[in-house]
XYZ file of C-alpha atoms in Angstrom:
653
model
C -0.302 0.207 -0.171
C 1.423 3.627 -0.775
C 2.005 5.456 2.375
C -0.020 9.152 0.903
C 1.191 11.128 3.961
C 4.585 11.119 5.078
C 5.468 12.394 8.944
C 8.845 12.982 10.103
C 11.090 14.588 12.732
C 12.716 18.035 12.028
C 14.616 20.222 14.051
C 14.074 24.183 13.849
C 16.650 26.101 14.975
C 15.543 29.928 15.174
C 16.008 32.911 17.678
C 14.575 32.295 20.608
C 13.625 33.527 24.361
C 13.577 31.071 27.068
C 10.359 30.448 28.888
C 12.229 30.380 32.094
C 10.373 29.089 35.164
C 6.771 29.080 35.927
C 5.179 31.461 38.661
C 5.164 29.105 41.736
C 2.102 31.081 43.424
C -1.336 30.032 43.010
C -3.372 32.246 40.833
C -5.838 33.399 43.401
C -7.183 36.318 41.852
C -10.199 36.921 39.184
C -9.286 36.138 35.772
C -8.045 39.174 33.986
C -10.315 39.067 30.958
C -10.923 42.362 28.853
C -13.750 40.725 26.752
C -16.162 41.758 28.680
C -19.293 43.462 27.460
C -22.118 45.762 28.929
C -24.653 44.446 29.945
C -27.329 46.513 27.533
C -25.471 45.071 24.527
C -27.492 41.631 25.116
C -30.760 42.971 24.586
C -30.242 43.066 20.742
C -29.216 39.648 20.735
C -30.007 36.262 19.395
C -31.055 34.256 22.555
C -28.536 31.354 22.426
C -25.836 33.797 22.075
C -27.200 35.841 24.839
C -27.276 32.610 26.728
C -23.987 31.395 25.850
C -22.019 34.721 26.932
C -23.501 34.293 30.173
C -22.620 30.356 30.333
C -19.921 29.446 33.397
C -17.514 32.071 32.771
C -14.064 31.230 34.521
C -13.719 33.302 37.782
C -9.832 32.139 37.940
C -6.838 30.350 36.369
C -6.679 27.626 39.104
C -5.424 24.949 38.708
C -3.091 26.132 36.143
C -0.039 28.218 36.795
C 1.276 31.687 35.426
C 3.745 31.362 32.978
C 5.726 34.825 33.580
C 9.645 33.722 33.616
C 10.488 34.390 30.147
C 12.504 37.463 28.766
C 13.333 39.239 25.685
C 16.885 37.608 25.094
C 16.686 35.449 21.693
C 19.390 33.210 21.137
C 19.435 30.477 18.478
C 17.751 27.555 19.787
C 16.462 24.224 18.544
C 12.839 23.462 18.435
C 11.600 19.832 18.177
C 9.073 19.754 14.957
C 7.042 17.223 13.249
C 6.806 17.678 9.428
C 3.554 16.080 7.588
C 3.773 16.415 3.912
C 2.239 14.893 0.600
C 3.443 16.266 -2.649
C 1.316 19.283 -2.540
C 1.492 20.751 0.632
C 4.350 20.884 3.860
C 2.808 21.267 7.622
C 5.448 21.691 9.768
C 3.900 21.330 13.666
C 5.622 22.202 17.039
C 4.178 19.604 19.624
C 6.149 21.067 22.441
C 4.821 24.374 21.780
C 0.759 23.652 22.032
C 0.815 21.656 18.753
C 0.943 25.023 16.587
C 1.138 24.435 13.092
C 4.112 27.030 12.149
C 4.117 26.843 8.803
C 1.907 25.573 5.757
C 3.787 25.356 2.466
C 2.313 25.078 -0.875
C 4.758 23.145 -2.434
C 4.032 23.502 -6.508
C 4.147 27.685 -5.883
C 6.396 27.851 -3.086
C 3.986 30.235 -1.020
C 3.877 30.166 2.376
C 0.143 30.155 3.193
C 0.436 31.212 7.145
C 2.324 34.068 8.637
C 5.384 32.311 9.843
C 6.903 34.141 12.665
C 10.617 33.560 12.203
C 11.672 33.835 16.093
C 9.700 32.526 19.337
C 9.380 35.348 21.514
C 6.580 34.623 24.601
C 4.132 37.603 25.532
C 1.389 37.841 27.926
C -1.453 36.795 25.903
C -2.742 33.427 26.873
C -4.889 33.214 29.777
C -2.119 32.094 31.910
C 0.630 34.210 30.399
C 3.217 33.174 27.607
C 2.007 33.063 24.101
C 3.526 33.535 20.662
C 2.278 34.739 17.299
C 2.273 33.034 14.173
C 0.673 29.878 12.352
C -2.389 27.851 13.244
C -3.150 27.631 17.056
C -5.753 25.415 18.758
C -7.639 27.264 21.433
C -9.438 25.495 23.948
C -10.771 26.079 27.613
C -12.162 29.561 27.644
C -12.038 32.891 26.309
C -8.836 33.780 25.421
C -5.499 31.993 24.183
C -5.618 28.563 26.131
C -2.897 27.974 28.770
C -1.298 25.605 26.486
C -0.017 27.569 24.070
C 3.555 27.044 25.030
C 3.102 23.602 26.587
C 4.170 20.175 25.262
C 1.211 18.083 24.014
C 1.040 14.098 23.047
C 1.834 13.189 19.854
C 1.770 9.779 17.843
C 1.416 8.347 14.294
C -2.325 6.862 13.594
C -3.625 5.178 10.678
C -5.586 7.578 8.452
C -8.861 7.110 6.950
C -7.353 6.746 3.749
C -4.980 4.298 4.464
C -1.967 6.600 4.967
C -0.490 8.237 7.943
C -2.255 10.811 10.525
C -0.352 12.608 13.078
C -2.840 12.732 16.051
C -2.349 15.434 18.988
C -3.738 15.332 22.239
C -4.046 16.409 25.926
C -5.982 17.105 29.503
C -7.149 20.758 29.213
C -7.203 21.651 32.892
C -9.195 24.841 33.063
C -12.583 22.697 32.011
C -10.925 19.013 32.910
C -11.745 18.083 29.095
C -9.807 15.935 26.723
C -9.438 17.055 23.260
C -7.496 15.618 20.242
C -6.453 17.008 16.765
C -5.681 14.661 13.991
C -4.192 15.894 10.842
C -3.677 14.352 7.650
C -2.666 14.954 3.824
C -4.576 12.817 1.209
C -2.567 11.861 -1.723
C -2.301 14.627 -4.141
C -4.708 17.049 -2.107
C -4.038 20.574 -1.929
C -6.079 20.827 1.397
C -4.595 20.187 5.056
C -7.601 18.100 6.949
C -8.167 18.558 10.555
C -10.750 16.491 12.756
C -10.985 18.078 16.287
C -12.761 16.182 19.351
C -13.709 17.463 22.523
C -14.917 14.753 25.298
C -16.663 15.048 28.272
C -16.189 12.267 30.466
C -17.734 13.780 33.243
C -21.480 12.984 34.626
C -22.411 16.613 34.663
C -22.566 19.195 31.646
C -19.308 21.192 30.930
C -19.089 24.767 29.490
C -16.449 24.297 26.809
C -14.830 26.389 23.805
C -12.695 26.138 20.797
C -11.322 28.724 18.401
C -8.626 27.498 15.401
C -6.681 30.833 15.088
C -4.734 31.463 11.978
C -2.135 34.033 11.313
C -1.979 35.440 7.776
C -0.123 38.663 6.264
C -2.225 41.220 7.011
C -1.886 42.681 3.516
C -4.839 41.107 2.555
C -8.593 41.164 2.252
C -10.434 39.005 4.487
C -13.355 37.159 2.732
C -16.166 35.471 4.232
C -19.817 34.755 3.516
C -21.726 37.302 5.489
C -23.404 40.610 4.947
C -22.979 41.343 8.810
C -20.623 40.985 12.129
C -20.500 41.478 15.349
C -17.877 44.138 16.371
C -15.716 44.180 19.504
C -13.417 46.709 19.949
C -11.588 49.318 22.376
C -14.800 50.533 23.626
C -15.632 47.205 24.852
C -18.861 47.010 23.557
C -20.667 44.189 21.194
C -22.497 45.449 18.520
C -23.906 44.298 15.130
C -21.972 46.297 12.069
C -22.469 46.000 8.245
C -19.949 44.155 6.104
C -17.531 44.892 4.691
C -17.864 48.733 5.487
C -19.213 50.794 8.221
C -18.155 54.524 8.940
C -17.561 54.717 5.488
C -14.682 52.471 5.543
C -14.299 49.000 4.207
C -12.962 47.036 7.246
C -12.210 43.663 5.303
C -8.495 45.256 4.545
C -6.600 44.602 7.896
C -5.003 48.064 7.401
C -8.031 49.957 7.182
C -8.976 49.692 11.164
C -7.138 52.399 13.411
C -7.191 50.248 16.650
C -7.113 46.480 17.477
C -10.664 44.873 16.812
C -12.527 41.657 16.738
C -15.140 41.177 13.521
C -16.928 37.949 14.243
C -18.912 37.485 11.039
C -22.743 36.541 11.175
C -22.520 33.380 8.254
C -26.677 32.743 7.993
C -27.531 29.249 8.952
C -27.108 26.745 5.792
C -24.477 28.483 3.998
C -20.896 27.055 3.879
C -18.514 28.282 6.867
C -15.288 29.545 4.962
C -13.081 32.382 5.533
C -9.964 33.504 3.350
C -7.447 35.869 3.310
C -6.414 36.922 -0.325
C -3.542 39.041 -1.542
C -3.678 41.999 -4.144
C -2.615 39.301 -6.573
C -5.965 36.991 -5.477
C -3.616 34.382 -3.918
C -3.945 33.110 -0.259
C -5.183 30.616 2.240
C -8.647 29.394 2.599
C -10.041 27.728 6.061
C -13.591 25.764 5.676
C -15.050 23.368 7.904
C -18.193 21.230 8.424
C -21.401 23.253 10.127
C -20.320 22.782 13.942
C -17.554 24.922 13.892
C -20.170 27.710 13.340
C -18.015 31.079 13.763
C -15.728 32.696 11.763
C -13.380 35.889 12.871
C -11.168 38.899 11.629
C -8.601 40.252 14.316
C -6.865 43.066 13.491
C -3.984 44.826 15.581
C -4.885 48.353 13.515
C -2.765 50.792 12.188
C -1.991 52.842 15.271
C 1.233 53.258 16.897
C 0.221 50.903 19.730
C -0.956 48.053 17.025
C 2.120 48.201 15.088
C 4.397 48.207 18.496
C 2.760 44.964 19.696
C 3.623 43.653 16.156
C 7.381 44.593 16.292
C 7.230 43.468 20.121
C 5.793 39.710 18.820
C 8.586 39.206 16.167
C 11.838 40.890 14.602
C 11.863 44.797 13.409
C 11.445 44.793 9.808
C 9.031 41.953 9.669
C 5.610 42.384 7.858
C 2.632 42.572 10.035
C -0.156 39.707 10.534
C -3.851 39.617 11.348
C -5.853 36.529 12.065
C -8.892 34.694 10.121
C -10.521 32.129 12.997
C -12.823 29.587 13.146
C -14.883 28.655 16.274
C -17.880 26.446 18.096
C -19.801 29.682 18.832
C -20.526 33.031 16.547
C -18.244 34.821 19.090
C -15.428 34.556 21.231
C -17.443 35.904 24.575
C -19.621 32.606 24.302
C -18.821 29.204 25.660
C -20.958 25.953 24.270
C -22.875 23.801 26.643
C -20.947 19.960 26.398
C -23.624 17.515 27.877
C -22.616 14.885 30.387
C -20.846 12.137 28.847
C -21.046 13.323 25.466
C -18.281 15.005 23.060
C -18.487 17.663 20.027
C -16.141 17.041 16.882
C -16.041 18.501 13.588
C -13.667 18.565 10.366
C -11.637 21.654 8.830
C -9.939 22.027 5.686
C -6.687 24.258 5.301
C -5.161 24.904 1.572
C -4.558 27.436 -0.827
C -7.287 29.611 -2.753
C -7.177 32.038 -5.956
C -9.775 34.534 -6.194
C -9.905 38.446 -7.309
C -10.589 39.567 -3.858
C -10.904 43.354 -5.037
C -14.235 45.092 -5.970
C -17.860 44.871 -4.758
C -18.449 42.469 -1.760
C -21.104 40.443 -3.043
C -19.232 39.490 -6.056
C -15.728 38.960 -4.698
C -17.501 36.463 -1.938
C -19.568 34.603 -4.666
C -16.528 34.092 -6.838
C -14.475 32.761 -4.245
C -17.082 30.616 -2.698
C -17.212 29.450 -6.403
C -13.558 28.804 -6.798
C -13.724 26.801 -3.214
C -16.300 24.941 -4.429
C -14.217 23.734 -7.441
C -11.324 22.911 -5.289
C -12.823 21.256 -2.448
C -16.496 20.776 -2.736
C -18.591 20.674 0.365
C -19.817 17.281 0.151
C -15.970 16.204 0.281
C -15.321 17.917 3.592
C -18.743 16.092 5.042
C -17.676 12.892 3.020
C -13.797 13.443 4.805
C -15.584 13.895 8.248
C -17.550 10.945 8.026
C -14.282 8.936 6.942
C -12.375 10.375 10.035
C -14.994 9.803 12.439
C -14.218 5.618 12.599
C -10.665 6.482 12.825
C -10.944 9.087 16.053
C -10.873 6.030 18.137
C -7.603 4.346 16.829
C -5.108 4.115 18.909
C -1.919 5.636 18.311
C 0.726 3.308 16.533
C 3.937 5.214 17.500
C 4.405 7.765 20.005
C 6.378 10.823 18.682
C 6.094 13.389 21.833
C 4.892 13.283 25.598
C 2.624 16.070 26.866
C 1.887 16.203 30.768
C 0.860 13.848 33.212
C -2.309 15.660 34.648
C -4.508 13.371 31.893
C -3.185 10.246 33.189
C -3.993 11.266 37.009
C -7.519 11.686 35.844
C -7.958 8.663 34.530
C -6.114 6.552 37.437
C -8.540 8.490 39.611
C -11.984 7.819 37.467
C -11.050 4.827 35.412
C -12.231 6.416 32.461
C -12.087 4.965 28.915
C -10.607 7.394 25.936
C -10.114 5.419 22.878
C -7.596 7.021 20.812
C -6.040 9.028 23.264
C -4.010 7.331 25.767
C -2.935 8.601 28.653
C -0.657 6.024 30.454
C 0.541 6.139 33.979
C 4.417 6.333 32.785
C 3.420 10.040 31.746
C 3.065 10.467 35.346
C 5.880 13.025 36.774
C 7.080 14.755 39.861
C 3.898 17.308 39.760
C 1.467 14.451 40.268
C 3.566 12.725 42.545
C 2.051 13.793 45.666
C -1.783 13.974 44.200
C -1.367 10.098 43.314
C -0.318 9.377 46.905
C -3.481 11.510 48.059
C -5.240 9.229 45.676
C -3.529 5.839 47.105
C -3.882 6.701 50.516
C -6.060 9.354 51.501
C -3.210 11.461 52.653
C -1.304 14.073 50.978
C 2.578 13.639 51.541
C 4.823 16.464 53.072
C 7.730 17.849 50.916
C 10.613 15.661 51.016
C 12.919 18.936 50.579
C 12.533 22.769 51.475
C 11.231 24.167 48.259
C 8.221 26.074 47.122
C 4.699 24.448 47.283
C 3.646 22.481 44.364
C 0.417 22.995 42.233
C -2.761 22.537 43.793
C -5.902 20.758 42.572
C -8.901 22.513 42.629
C -11.933 20.383 41.247
C -14.664 18.963 43.541
C -13.111 15.546 43.624
C -9.818 16.431 44.746
C -11.161 19.398 47.337
C -13.308 16.477 48.914
C -9.921 14.378 49.229
C -8.398 17.173 50.992
C -11.110 17.714 53.220
C -11.065 14.230 54.773
C -6.743 13.862 54.519
C -5.248 14.210 57.634
C -4.676 18.033 58.552
C -1.010 18.635 58.089
C 0.036 22.218 57.549
C 0.596 21.200 54.055
C -2.665 19.790 53.061
C -4.360 22.855 54.905
C -2.467 25.160 52.333
C -3.616 22.917 49.495
C -7.331 22.907 50.651
C -7.107 26.761 51.550
C -6.514 27.211 47.735
C -9.302 24.541 46.475
C -11.787 26.264 48.851
C -10.756 29.205 47.332
C -11.582 28.419 43.965
C -14.629 27.044 44.996
C -15.636 30.575 46.410
C -15.736 29.790 49.920
C -12.965 32.381 51.015
C -13.938 32.382 54.799
C -13.154 28.812 54.786
C -9.830 29.399 53.000
C -8.841 31.939 55.100
C -9.554 29.497 58.143
C -7.556 26.979 56.546
C -4.540 29.088 55.959
C -4.928 30.173 59.399
C -4.960 26.790 60.890
C -2.147 25.929 59.407
C 0.360 28.838 60.144
C 1.439 27.887 63.813
C 2.868 24.288 63.012
C 3.776 25.065 59.115
C 7.805 25.143 58.784
C 7.325 27.263 55.523
C 5.416 30.339 56.418
C 5.415 32.435 53.360
C 2.932 30.636 50.978
C 0.331 30.789 53.912
C 0.928 34.695 54.318
C 0.709 35.439 50.737
C -2.425 33.695 50.501
C -3.541 35.425 53.477
C -2.512 38.623 51.998
C -4.323 38.473 48.848
C -7.460 37.152 50.646
C -6.925 40.571 52.540
C -6.614 42.772 49.366
C -9.739 41.182 48.140
C -11.625 42.016 50.828
C -10.148 45.768 50.784
C -7.721 45.312 54.099
C -4.655 46.903 51.925
C -2.671 47.758 55.238
C -3.254 44.156 56.587
C -2.364 42.882 53.030
C 1.179 45.358 52.880
C 1.869 43.683 56.287
C 1.512 40.144 55.421
C 3.729 40.402 52.028
C 6.266 42.031 53.787
C 6.298 39.071 56.764
C 6.153 36.667 53.850
C 8.902 38.138 51.789
C 11.151 38.196 55.184
C 10.198 34.564 55.667
C 11.137 33.468 52.060
C 14.527 35.123 52.117
C 15.174 33.380 55.173
C 14.013 30.376 53.701
C 15.586 30.738 50.279
C 18.444 27.987 49.619
C 20.009 29.234 46.556
C 19.665 31.692 43.488
C 18.545 28.992 41.421
C 15.583 29.135 38.825
C 13.143 27.618 41.238
C 14.174 29.909 44.107
C 14.709 33.070 41.823
C 10.814 32.388 40.619
C 9.340 32.481 44.085
C 11.470 35.713 44.734
C 10.345 37.563 41.478
C 6.827 36.444 41.969
C 6.509 37.222 45.813
C 8.285 40.455 45.429
C 6.703 41.974 42.767
C 3.323 41.223 44.560
C 4.734 42.327 47.733
C 6.062 45.804 46.206
C 2.883 46.555 44.698
C 1.037 46.097 47.818
C 3.454 47.888 50.001
C 3.347 50.939 47.276
C -0.400 50.929 47.361
C -0.641 51.333 50.919
C 2.271 54.366 50.578
C 4.951 52.121 52.810
C 7.818 53.678 51.270
C 10.466 52.835 53.166
C 9.369 49.300 53.402
C 9.048 49.037 50.036
C 12.861 50.294 49.401
C 13.890 47.904 52.135
C 12.514 45.001 50.016
C 13.556 46.289 46.743
C 17.209 46.126 48.347
C 16.828 42.518 49.337
C 15.499 41.595 45.417
C 18.218 39.406 43.677
C 20.371 41.538 41.403
C 18.939 39.393 38.592
C 15.319 40.085 39.179
C 15.923 43.885 40.014
C 17.331 43.885 36.219
C 14.100 42.812 35.074
C 11.865 45.364 32.808
C 8.899 44.585 35.140
C 10.856 45.597 38.239
C 12.451 48.458 36.463
C 9.406 49.543 35.810
C 8.463 49.034 39.813
C 11.644 50.947 40.845
C 10.472 53.683 38.509
C 7.059 53.958 40.665
C 9.385 53.689 44.003
C 11.173 56.342 42.863
C 8.296 58.482 42.489
C 6.742 57.496 45.860
C 10.064 58.894 47.274
C 9.660 62.196 45.690
C 12.404 61.629 42.976
C 10.877 62.525 39.594
C 14.239 62.697 38.261
C 15.350 59.324 39.491
C 11.976 57.909 37.989
C 12.508 59.683 34.396
C 16.319 58.468 34.384
C 14.471 54.963 34.840
C 12.884 55.636 31.436
C 15.688 57.079 29.734
C 18.072 54.134 30.527
C 15.130 52.190 28.375
C 13.321 48.970 29.487
C 11.206 46.100 28.289
C 8.489 44.629 30.635
C 8.702 40.868 28.812
C 5.335 40.008 30.509
C 3.318 43.398 29.490
C -0.136 41.865 29.505
C -2.293 43.114 25.887
C -3.964 45.855 26.537
C -2.348 47.074 29.615
C -1.344 50.977 29.827
C 0.529 50.636 33.431
C 3.678 52.116 31.217
C 1.431 55.111 29.787
C 0.079 55.776 32.969
C 3.210 55.891 34.861
C 4.494 58.362 32.309
C 1.980 60.589 32.268
C 2.993 61.374 36.217
C 6.201 62.208 35.433
C 5.239 65.120 32.885
C 3.497 66.259 29.715
C 5.753 65.062 27.065
C 4.273 62.274 24.756
C 4.980 58.610 25.500
C 7.799 57.324 23.578
C 7.198 54.821 20.851
C 9.031 52.423 22.109
C 7.217 52.369 25.546
C 3.194 52.936 23.602
C 1.361 49.771 23.878
C -1.801 51.613 23.330
C -4.529 49.450 21.764
C -7.549 52.464 22.351
C -7.461 56.120 21.434
C -6.473 58.293 24.583
C -9.636 59.532 26.017
C -11.320 62.802 25.328
């Protein structure tokens, strides 16, 4: 039998920043979510859309950790890749970085169909921090970029529906506790990459779920989709219906025509084929289509303003062309989540390939012509047939392991004895992070740490919280129980658990920090500042070295403590804490910005200005954050320098 798809390993060498260690502090604060809307916007929405906008929004990130240990120093680094190709297309997949398709090359013409980022530069765009731009990413979990953006996925060879080979990617998504898979294959002679995707809910209760496939393409294109209207979400944080292609006298289907970052969620009529394309001035580009389950289509633009341009430069190399994103999801908009019934699944098939069609001129004609060209290249019936052929293969067990993801899925399968054909989570993948929870499952007792180090991750799902409730009440168990109770919304009980642990705990700073966060959330900022200062003192006494793990703890707690002390106007204590930070931590951009704020609090406007003049980069600057601009405005009336301008909205009038 002829093997119609070839899968091989490859090592890419590209300028890349190190990811660094994760933040060891449990993320107790509410989710920093920019996609919020005014309730009055719901009044004119379709009922299903309004309902899904309010379906189980996440309150926080637990049990996932924040990834903020990366910097902006890029050096040549090796990145493991898996390449899938036939005689028409070559797809390069990064299993260790979220399973992203970094490149989709059309071999007969030599055209790259995606925006291929020439560097790996993490930035604070994922729900939990680290994310990078370019290619096709698989977003599952909740509104925003997935927590798996820079995480390893399991990968394996699997027999394809046509007898060739298929690349399977899968993992356990921890925010919603759901396993998912992505199967990629290239039929012989096909100009289209097929992607079969499935999310399963093994629980005995319904779960809110979310999926968007985000496709980065060069921004000098026109984006076409079968829609006359779109739901527009921009800097005003309003979700409103607008005409397509033009409103306010401007054709918004050309990304360069939008002055600020914006989302356009196209209203594709029921019964119409689901597709979206990005075509350059010569009529060449990429088209994505799918079965109807993947109903949503979207255009994201950075905007032509200085802030949008700065973000684009921030995510890649100077001189690199900009990009926009075309996207496809389970709902009309990314502000919605869909209900996945108990012990059920949702699945669909996508196809990606080249399209040639004239993009310019009148909208209806341009869409009609592109749709006709797509129908000739890949009939809608062929997509349906490919989906039907793939479905029986979705349960096929992998033939050869190519990459290994996390052990969290194995822990959940071990706990519940779930049968998940096609996506094995073997016990061999359990690691150090899962070891104490495996022991809790086996013995009913959470083991005490064997050496002094920052506490490990906390599992917060109801079944794990129940086990913690009945486990022996050691200080270590009380700490984790408090985190789980906090996540469940029982703040008072969480505080009691942390306070019970304090008298006997060998390590005080993790508990004091949790209590400080609880104080802040309750509005007790003076007491929070006191507890933060005490926690940092305890951490400095306990710290064993200046290696990556302890440095991450010093940076994480030091930042929160500095911010709390400055907020409480305890300038002298903030200065004393600053002086105890590790030198390597003080040099980070985030701490240079905090130092400028400290100097300003001490009355040294000139010193704060000098920090800006010396130049710094806040590697983990959050999408949409204007903290740099606000501090600069306190220093004088000069315009914000372009290197610090990340504003994604106009200044208030």
